[in-house]
mmCIF file of N, CA, C and O in Angstrom:
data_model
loop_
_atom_site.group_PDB
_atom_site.id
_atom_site.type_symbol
_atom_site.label_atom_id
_atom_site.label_comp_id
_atom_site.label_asym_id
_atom_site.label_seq_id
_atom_site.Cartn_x
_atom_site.Cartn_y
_atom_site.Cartn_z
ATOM 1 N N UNK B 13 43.843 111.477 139.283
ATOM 2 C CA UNK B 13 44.793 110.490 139.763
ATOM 3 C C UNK B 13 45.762 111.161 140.734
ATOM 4 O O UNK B 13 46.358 112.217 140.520
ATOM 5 N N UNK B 14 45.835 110.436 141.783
ATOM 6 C CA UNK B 14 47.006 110.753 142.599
ATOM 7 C C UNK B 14 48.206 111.183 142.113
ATOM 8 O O UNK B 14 48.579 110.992 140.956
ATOM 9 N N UNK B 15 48.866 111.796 143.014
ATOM 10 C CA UNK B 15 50.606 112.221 142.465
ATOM 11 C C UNK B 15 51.402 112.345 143.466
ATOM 12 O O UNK B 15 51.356 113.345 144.183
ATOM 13 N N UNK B 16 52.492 111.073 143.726
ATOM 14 C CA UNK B 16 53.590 111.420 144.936
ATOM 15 C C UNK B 16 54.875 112.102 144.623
ATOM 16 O O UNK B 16 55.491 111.956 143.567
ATOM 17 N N UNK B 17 55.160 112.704 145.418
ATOM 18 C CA UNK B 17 56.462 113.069 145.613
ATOM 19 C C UNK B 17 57.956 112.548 145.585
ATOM 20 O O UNK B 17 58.617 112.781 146.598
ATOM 21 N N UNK B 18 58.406 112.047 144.816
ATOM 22 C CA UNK B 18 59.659 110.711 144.905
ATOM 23 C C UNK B 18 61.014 111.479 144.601
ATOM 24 O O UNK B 18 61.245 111.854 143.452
ATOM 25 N N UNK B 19 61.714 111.662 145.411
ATOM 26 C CA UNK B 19 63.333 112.506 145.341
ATOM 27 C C UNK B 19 64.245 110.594 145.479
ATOM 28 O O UNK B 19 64.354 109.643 146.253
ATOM 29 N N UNK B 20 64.696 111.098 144.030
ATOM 30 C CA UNK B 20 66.032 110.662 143.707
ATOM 31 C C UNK B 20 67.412 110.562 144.633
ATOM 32 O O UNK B 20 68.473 111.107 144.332
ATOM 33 N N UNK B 21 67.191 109.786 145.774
ATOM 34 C CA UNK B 21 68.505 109.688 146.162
ATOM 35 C C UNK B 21 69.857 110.277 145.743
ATOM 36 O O UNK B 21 70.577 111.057 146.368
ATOM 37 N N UNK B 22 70.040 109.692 144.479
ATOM 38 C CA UNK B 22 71.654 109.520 143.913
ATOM 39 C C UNK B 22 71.523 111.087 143.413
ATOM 40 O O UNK B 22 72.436 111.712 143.952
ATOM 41 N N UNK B 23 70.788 111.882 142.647
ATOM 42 C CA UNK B 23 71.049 112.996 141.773
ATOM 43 C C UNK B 23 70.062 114.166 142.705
ATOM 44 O O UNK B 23 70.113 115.315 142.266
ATOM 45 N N UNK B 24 69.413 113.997 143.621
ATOM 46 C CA UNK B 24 68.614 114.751 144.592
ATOM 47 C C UNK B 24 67.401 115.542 143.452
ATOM 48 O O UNK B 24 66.820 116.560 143.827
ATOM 49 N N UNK B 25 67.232 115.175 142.607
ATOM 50 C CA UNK B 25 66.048 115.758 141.805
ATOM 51 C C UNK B 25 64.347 114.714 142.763
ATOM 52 O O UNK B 25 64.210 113.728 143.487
ATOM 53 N N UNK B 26 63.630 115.553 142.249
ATOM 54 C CA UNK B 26 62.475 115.323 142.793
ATOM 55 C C UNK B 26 61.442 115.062 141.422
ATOM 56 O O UNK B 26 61.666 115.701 140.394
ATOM 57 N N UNK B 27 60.420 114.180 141.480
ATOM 58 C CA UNK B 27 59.730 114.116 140.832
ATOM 59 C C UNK B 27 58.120 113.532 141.121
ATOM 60 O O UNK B 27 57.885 113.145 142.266
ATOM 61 N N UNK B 28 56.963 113.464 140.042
ATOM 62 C CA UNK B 28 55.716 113.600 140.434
ATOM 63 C C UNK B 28 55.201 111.854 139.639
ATOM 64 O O UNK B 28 54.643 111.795 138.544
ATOM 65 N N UNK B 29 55.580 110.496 140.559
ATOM 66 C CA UNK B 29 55.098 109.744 140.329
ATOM 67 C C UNK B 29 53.748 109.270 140.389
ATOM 68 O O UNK B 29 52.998 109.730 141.250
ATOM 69 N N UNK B 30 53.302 108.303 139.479
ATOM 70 C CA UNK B 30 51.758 108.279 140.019
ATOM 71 C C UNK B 30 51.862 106.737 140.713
ATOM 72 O O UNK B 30 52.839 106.018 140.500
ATOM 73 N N UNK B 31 50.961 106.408 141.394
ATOM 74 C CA UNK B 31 50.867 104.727 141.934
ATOM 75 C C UNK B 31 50.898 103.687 140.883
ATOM 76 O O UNK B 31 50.375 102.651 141.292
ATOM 77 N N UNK B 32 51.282 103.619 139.805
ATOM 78 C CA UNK B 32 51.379 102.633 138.651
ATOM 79 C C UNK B 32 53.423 102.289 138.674
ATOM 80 O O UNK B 32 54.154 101.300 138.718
ATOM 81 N N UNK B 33 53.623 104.111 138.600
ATOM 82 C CA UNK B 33 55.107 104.384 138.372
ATOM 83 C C UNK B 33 55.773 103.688 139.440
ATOM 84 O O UNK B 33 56.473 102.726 139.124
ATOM 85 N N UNK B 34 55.620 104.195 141.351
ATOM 86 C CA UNK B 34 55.718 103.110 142.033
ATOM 87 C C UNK B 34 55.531 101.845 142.253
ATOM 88 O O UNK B 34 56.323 101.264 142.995
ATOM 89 N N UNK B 35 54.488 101.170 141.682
ATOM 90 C CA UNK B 35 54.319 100.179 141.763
ATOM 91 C C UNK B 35 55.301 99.495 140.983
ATOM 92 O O UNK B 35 55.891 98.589 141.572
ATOM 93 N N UNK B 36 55.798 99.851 139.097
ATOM 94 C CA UNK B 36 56.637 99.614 138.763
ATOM 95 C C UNK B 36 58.479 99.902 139.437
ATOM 96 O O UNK B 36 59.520 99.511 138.908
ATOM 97 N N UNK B 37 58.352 100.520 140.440
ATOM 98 C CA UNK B 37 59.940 100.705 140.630
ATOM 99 C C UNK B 37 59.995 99.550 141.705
ATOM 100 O O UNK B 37 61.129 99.103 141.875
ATOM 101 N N UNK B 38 58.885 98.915 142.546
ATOM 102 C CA UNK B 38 58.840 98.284 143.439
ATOM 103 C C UNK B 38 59.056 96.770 143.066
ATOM 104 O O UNK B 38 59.699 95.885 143.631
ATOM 105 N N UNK B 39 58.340 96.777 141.983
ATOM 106 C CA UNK B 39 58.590 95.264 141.166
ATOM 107 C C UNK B 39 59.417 95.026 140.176
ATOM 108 O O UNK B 39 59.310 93.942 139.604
ATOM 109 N N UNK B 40 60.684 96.213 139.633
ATOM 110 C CA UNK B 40 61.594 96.289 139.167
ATOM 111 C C UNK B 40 62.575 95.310 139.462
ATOM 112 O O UNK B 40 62.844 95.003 140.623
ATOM 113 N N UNK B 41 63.472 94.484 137.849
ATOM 114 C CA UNK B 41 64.486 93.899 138.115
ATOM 115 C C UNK B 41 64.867 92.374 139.403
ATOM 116 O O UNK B 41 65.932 91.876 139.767
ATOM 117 N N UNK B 42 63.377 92.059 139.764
ATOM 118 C CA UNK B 42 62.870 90.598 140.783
ATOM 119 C C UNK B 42 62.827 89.450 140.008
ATOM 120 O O UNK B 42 62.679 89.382 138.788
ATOM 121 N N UNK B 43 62.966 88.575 140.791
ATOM 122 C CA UNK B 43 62.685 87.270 139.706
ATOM 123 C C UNK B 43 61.327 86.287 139.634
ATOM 124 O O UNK B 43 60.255 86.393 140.229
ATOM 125 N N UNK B 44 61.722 85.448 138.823
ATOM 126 C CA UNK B 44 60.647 85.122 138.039
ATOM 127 C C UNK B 44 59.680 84.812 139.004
ATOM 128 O O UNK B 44 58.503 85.165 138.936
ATOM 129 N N UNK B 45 60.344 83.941 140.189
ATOM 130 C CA UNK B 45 59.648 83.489 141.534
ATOM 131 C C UNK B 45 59.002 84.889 142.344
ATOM 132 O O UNK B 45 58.548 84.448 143.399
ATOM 133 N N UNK B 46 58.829 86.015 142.304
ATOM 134 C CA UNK B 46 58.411 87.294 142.713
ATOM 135 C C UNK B 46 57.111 87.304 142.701
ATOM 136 O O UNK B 46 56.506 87.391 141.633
ATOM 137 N N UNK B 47 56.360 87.201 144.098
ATOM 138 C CA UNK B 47 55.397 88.129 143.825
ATOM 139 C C UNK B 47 54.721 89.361 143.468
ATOM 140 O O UNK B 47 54.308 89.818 144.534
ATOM 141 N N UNK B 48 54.476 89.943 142.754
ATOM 142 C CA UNK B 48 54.644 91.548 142.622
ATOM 143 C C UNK B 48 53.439 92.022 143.867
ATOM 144 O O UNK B 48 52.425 91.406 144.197
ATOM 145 N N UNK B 49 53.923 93.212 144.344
ATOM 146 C CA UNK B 49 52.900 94.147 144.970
ATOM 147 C C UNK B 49 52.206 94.499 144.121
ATOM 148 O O UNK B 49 52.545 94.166 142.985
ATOM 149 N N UNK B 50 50.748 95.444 144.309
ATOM 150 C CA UNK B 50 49.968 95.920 143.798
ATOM 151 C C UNK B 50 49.432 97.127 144.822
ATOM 152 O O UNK B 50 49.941 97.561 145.856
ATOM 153 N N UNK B 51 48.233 97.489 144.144
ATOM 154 C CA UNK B 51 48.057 98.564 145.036
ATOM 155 C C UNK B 51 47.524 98.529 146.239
ATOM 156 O O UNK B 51 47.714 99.459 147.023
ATOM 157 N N UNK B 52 46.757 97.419 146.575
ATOM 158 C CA UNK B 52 46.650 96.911 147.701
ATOM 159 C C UNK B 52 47.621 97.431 148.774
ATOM 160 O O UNK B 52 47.316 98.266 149.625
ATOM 161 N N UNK B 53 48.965 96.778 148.627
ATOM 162 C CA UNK B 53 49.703 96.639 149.474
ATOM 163 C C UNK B 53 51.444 97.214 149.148
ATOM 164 O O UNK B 53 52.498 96.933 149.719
ATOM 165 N N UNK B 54 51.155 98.068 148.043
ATOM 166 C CA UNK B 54 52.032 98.834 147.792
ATOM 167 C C UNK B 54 53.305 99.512 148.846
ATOM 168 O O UNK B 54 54.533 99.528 148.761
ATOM 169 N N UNK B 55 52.110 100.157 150.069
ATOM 170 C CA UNK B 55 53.419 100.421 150.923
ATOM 171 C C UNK B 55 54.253 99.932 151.659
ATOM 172 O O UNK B 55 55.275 100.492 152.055
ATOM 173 N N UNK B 56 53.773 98.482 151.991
ATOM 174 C CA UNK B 56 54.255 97.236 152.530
ATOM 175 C C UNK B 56 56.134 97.732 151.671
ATOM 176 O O UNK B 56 57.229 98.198 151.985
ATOM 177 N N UNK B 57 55.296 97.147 150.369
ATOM 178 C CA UNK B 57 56.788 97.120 149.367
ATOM 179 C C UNK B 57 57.500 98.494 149.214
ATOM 180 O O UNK B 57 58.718 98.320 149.172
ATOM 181 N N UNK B 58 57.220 99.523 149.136
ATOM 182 C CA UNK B 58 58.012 100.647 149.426
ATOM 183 C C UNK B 58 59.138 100.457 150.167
ATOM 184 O O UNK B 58 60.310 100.245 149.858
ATOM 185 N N UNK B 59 58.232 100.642 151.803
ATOM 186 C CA UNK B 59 58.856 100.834 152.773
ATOM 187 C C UNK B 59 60.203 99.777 152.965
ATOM 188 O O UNK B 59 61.346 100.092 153.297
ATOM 189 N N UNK B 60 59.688 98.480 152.656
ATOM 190 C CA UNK B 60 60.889 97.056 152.443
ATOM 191 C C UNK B 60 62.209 97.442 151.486
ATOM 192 O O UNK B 60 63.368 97.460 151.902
ATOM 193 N N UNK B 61 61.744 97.781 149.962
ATOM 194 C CA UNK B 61 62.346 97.684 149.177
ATOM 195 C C UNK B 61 62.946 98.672 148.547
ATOM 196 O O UNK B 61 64.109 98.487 148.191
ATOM 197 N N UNK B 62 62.312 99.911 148.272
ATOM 198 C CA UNK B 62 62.679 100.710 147.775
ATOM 199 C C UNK B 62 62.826 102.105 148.783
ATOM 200 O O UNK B 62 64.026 102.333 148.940
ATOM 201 N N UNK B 63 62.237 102.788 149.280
ATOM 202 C CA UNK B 63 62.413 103.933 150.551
ATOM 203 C C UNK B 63 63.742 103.697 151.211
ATOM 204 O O UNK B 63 64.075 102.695 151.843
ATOM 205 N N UNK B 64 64.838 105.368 150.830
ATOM 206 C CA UNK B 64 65.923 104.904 151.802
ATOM 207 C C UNK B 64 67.382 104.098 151.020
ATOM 208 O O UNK B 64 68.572 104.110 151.333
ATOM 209 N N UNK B 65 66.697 103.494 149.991
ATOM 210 C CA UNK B 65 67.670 102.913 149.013
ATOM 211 C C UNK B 65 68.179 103.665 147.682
ATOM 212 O O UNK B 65 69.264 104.140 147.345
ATOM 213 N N UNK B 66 67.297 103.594 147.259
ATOM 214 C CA UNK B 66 67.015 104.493 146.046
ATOM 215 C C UNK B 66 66.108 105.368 145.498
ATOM 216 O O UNK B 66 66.273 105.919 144.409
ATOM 217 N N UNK B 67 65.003 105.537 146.330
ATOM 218 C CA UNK B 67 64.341 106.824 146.390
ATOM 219 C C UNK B 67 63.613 107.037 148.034
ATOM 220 O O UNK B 67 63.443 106.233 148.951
ATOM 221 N N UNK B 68 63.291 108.526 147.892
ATOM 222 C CA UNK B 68 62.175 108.354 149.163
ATOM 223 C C UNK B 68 60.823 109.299 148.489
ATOM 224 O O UNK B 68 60.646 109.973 147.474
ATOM 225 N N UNK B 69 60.028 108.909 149.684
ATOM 226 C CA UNK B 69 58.633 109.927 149.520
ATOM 227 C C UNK B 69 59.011 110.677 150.300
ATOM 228 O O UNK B 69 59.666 110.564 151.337
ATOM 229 N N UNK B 70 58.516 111.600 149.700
ATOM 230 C CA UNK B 70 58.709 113.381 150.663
ATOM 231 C C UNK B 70 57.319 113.385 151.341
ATOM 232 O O UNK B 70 56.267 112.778 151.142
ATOM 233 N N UNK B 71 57.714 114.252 152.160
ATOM 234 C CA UNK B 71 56.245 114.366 153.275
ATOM 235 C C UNK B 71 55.334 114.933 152.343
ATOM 236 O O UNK B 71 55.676 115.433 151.271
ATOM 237 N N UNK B 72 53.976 114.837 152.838
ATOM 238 C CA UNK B 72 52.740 115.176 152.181
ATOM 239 C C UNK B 72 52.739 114.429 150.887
ATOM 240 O O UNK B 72 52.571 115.095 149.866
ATOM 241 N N UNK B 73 52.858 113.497 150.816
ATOM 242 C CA UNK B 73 53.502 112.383 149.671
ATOM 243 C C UNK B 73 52.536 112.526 148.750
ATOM 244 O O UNK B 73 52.939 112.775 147.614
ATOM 245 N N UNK B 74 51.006 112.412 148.965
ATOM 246 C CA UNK B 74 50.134 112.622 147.842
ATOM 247 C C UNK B 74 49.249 114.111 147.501
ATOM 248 O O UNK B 74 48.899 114.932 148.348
ATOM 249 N N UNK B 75 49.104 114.156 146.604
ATOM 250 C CA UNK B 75 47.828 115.183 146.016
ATOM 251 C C UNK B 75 47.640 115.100 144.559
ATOM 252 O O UNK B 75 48.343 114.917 143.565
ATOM 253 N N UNK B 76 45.807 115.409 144.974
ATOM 254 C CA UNK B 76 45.526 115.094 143.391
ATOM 255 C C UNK B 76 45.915 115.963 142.533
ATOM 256 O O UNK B 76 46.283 117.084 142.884
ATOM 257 N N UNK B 77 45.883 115.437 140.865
ATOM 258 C CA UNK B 77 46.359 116.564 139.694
ATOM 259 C C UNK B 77 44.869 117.627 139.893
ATOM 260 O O UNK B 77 43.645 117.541 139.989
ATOM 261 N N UNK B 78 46.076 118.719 139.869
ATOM 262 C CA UNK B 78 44.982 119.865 139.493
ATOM 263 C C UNK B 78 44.976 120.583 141.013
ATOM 264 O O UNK B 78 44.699 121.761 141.235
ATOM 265 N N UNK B 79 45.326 119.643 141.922
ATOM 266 C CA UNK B 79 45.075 120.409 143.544
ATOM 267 C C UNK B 79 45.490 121.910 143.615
ATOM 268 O O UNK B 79 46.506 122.170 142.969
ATOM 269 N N UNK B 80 44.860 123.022 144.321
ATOM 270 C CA UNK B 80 45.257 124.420 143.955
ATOM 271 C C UNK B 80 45.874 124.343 145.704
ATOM 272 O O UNK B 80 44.931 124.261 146.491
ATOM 273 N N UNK B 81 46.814 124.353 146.165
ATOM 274 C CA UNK B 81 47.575 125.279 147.288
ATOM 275 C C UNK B 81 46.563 126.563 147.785
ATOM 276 O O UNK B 81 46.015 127.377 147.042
ATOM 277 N N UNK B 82 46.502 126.506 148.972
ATOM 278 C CA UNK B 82 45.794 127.677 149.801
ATOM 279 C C UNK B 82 46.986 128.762 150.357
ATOM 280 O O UNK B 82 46.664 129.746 151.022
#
């Protein structure tokens, strides 16, 4: 499974979300009338809603678990 990069705005910590975790921060706290994103179209909703506000992706945003660095 994938793993992005997501730094905490407010406390500058960094952490290793997977596309479920985003997907949940994206459809966080909306109402009932909400469509939720999915993975489809996940970055649509990022970039709108969450990026810039309260978190961002750090460059090189994905790699899989287990990836070894050269």
């Amino acid at each position: 499974m994938t793993q992005y990069k997501v730094k905490d705005n407010e406390s500058g910590k960094v952490f290793r979300w997977n596309l479920d975790q985003i997907i949940t921060e994206i459809n966080r706290d909306r109402t009932p009338s909400w469509k939720p994103y999915v993975k489809k179209d996940w970055r649509e909703g990022w970039d709108h809603f969450v990026e810039g506000e309260c978190f961002n992706l750090l460059p090189c945003e994905a790699s899989p678990i287990g990836a070894k660095r050269l």
